[in-house]
Short mmCIF file of C-alpha atoms in Angstrom, two decimals:
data_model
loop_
_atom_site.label_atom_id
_atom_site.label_comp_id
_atom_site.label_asym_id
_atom_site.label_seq_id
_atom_site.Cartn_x
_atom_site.Cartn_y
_atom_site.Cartn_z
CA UNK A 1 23.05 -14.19 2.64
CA UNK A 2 23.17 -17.17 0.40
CA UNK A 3 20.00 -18.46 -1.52
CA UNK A 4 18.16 -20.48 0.86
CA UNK A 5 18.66 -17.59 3.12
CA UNK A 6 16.79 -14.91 0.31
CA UNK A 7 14.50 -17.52 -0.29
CA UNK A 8 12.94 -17.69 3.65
CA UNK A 9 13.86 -14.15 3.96
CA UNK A 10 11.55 -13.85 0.48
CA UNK A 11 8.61 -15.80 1.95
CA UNK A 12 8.69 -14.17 4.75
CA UNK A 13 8.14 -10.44 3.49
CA UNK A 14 5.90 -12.12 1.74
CA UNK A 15 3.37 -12.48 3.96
CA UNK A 16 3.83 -9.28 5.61
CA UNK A 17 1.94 -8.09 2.26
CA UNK A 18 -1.31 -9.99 3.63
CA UNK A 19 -3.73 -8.55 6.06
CA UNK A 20 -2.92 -4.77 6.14
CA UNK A 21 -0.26 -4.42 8.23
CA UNK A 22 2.12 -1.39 6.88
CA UNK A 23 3.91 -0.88 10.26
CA UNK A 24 4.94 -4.82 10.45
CA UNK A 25 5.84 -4.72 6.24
CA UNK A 26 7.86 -1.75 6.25
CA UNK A 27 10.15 -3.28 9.45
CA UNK A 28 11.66 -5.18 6.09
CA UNK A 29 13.13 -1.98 4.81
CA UNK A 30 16.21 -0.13 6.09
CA UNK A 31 15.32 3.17 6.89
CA UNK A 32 16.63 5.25 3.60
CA UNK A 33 14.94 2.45 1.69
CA UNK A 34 14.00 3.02 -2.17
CA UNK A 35 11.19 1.88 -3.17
CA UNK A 36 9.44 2.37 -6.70
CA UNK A 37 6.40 0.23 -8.63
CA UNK A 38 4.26 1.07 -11.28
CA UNK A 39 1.95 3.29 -9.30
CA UNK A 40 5.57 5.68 -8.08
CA UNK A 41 7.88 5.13 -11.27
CA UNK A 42 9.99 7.86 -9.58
CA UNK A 43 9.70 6.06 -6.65
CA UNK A 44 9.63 6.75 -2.76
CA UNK A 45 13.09 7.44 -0.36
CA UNK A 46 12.69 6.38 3.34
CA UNK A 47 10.04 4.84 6.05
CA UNK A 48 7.86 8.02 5.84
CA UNK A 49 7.18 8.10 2.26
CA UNK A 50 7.28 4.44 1.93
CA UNK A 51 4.30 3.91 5.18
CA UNK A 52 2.25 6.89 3.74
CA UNK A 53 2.01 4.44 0.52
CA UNK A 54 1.75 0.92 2.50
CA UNK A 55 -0.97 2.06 4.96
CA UNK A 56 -2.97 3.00 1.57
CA UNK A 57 -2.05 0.58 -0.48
CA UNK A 58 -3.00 -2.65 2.40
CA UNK A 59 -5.99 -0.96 3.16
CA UNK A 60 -7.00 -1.41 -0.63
CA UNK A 61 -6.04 -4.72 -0.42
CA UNK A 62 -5.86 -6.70 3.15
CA UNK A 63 -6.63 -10.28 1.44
CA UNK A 64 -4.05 -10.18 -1.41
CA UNK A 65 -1.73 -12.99 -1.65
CA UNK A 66 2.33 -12.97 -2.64
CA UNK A 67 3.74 -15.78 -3.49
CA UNK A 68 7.50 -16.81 -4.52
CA UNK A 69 7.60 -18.38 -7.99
CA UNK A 70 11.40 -18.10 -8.50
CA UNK A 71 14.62 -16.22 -7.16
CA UNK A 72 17.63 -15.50 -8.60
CA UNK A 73 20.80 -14.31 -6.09
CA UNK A 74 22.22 -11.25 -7.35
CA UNK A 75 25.37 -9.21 -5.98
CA UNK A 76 23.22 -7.17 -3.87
CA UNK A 77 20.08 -9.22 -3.13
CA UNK A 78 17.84 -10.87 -5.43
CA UNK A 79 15.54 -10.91 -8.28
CA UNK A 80 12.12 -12.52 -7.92
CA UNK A 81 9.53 -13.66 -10.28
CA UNK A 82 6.29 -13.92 -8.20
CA UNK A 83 2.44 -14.79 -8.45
CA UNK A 84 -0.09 -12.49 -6.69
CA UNK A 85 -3.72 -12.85 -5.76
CA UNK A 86 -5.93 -10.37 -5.68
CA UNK A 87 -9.51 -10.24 -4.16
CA UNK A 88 -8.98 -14.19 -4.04
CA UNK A 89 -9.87 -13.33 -8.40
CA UNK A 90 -7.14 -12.39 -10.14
CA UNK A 91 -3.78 -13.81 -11.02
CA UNK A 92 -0.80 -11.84 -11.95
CA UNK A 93 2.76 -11.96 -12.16
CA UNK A 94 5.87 -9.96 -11.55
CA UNK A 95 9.03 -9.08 -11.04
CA UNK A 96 11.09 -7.54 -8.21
CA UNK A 97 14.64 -6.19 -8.01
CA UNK A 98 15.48 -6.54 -4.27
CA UNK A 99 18.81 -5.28 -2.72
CA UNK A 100 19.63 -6.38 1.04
CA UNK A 101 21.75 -4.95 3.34
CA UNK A 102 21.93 -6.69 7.05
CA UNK A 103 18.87 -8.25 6.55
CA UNK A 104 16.93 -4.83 5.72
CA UNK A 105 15.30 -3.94 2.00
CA UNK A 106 17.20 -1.13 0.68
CA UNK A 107 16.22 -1.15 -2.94
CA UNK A 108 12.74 -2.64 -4.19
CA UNK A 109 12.10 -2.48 -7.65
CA UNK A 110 8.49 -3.68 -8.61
CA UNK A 111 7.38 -4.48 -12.38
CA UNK A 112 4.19 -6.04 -13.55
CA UNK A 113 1.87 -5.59 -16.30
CA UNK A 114 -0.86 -2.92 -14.96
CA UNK A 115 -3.30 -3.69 -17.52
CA UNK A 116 -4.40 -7.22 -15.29
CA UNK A 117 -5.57 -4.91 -12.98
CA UNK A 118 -7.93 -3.52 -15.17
#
């Protein structure tokens, strides 16, 4: 993939964070996928950890909103700086460490400040 192809491969993952749909999100991850964020810093291994999470996590939060500030292409994937809504109230911003393989998520690193939350 090149960068115009992370970028609409970005936005669309994206929007598979909206409207609590875990199934349809985690079809972006291969099936050994890693995934860690702040709530899992030693992080989950595969689509059965990774859906227990999603189907919780989406349920919390079916309105949120994910956008794509900027992306960097890396060797493996890509690193992006987004902007998330949540509850339509608050604002905060992030970073992901995202490594592809045949159009499938096999690494996702998520950091953000947890205190916005708050």
């Amino acid at each position: 993939m090149n960068l115009k192809d992370y970028m609409a491969f970005c936005d669309q993952w994206l929007a598979a964070w909206t409207g609590n749909r875990p199934d349809y999100l985690l079809s972006f991850y291969s099936e050994n996928a890693y995934y860690q964020d702040p709530a899992y810093l030693r992080g989950l291994r595969g689509h059965q950890e990774i859906l227990a999470y999603f189907t919780k996590l989406l349920a919390k939060n079916p309105d949120w909103r994910w956008e794509r500030e900027e992306i960097f292409a890396s060797e493996k994937g890509f690193i992006l700086k987004w902007r998330a809504s949540i509850s339509g109230k608050k604002i905060i911003f992030g970073l992901d460490i995202v490594e592809v393989l045949k159009d499938k998520i096999t690494r996702n690193e998520v950091y953000f400040d947890t205190a916005l939350l708050r």
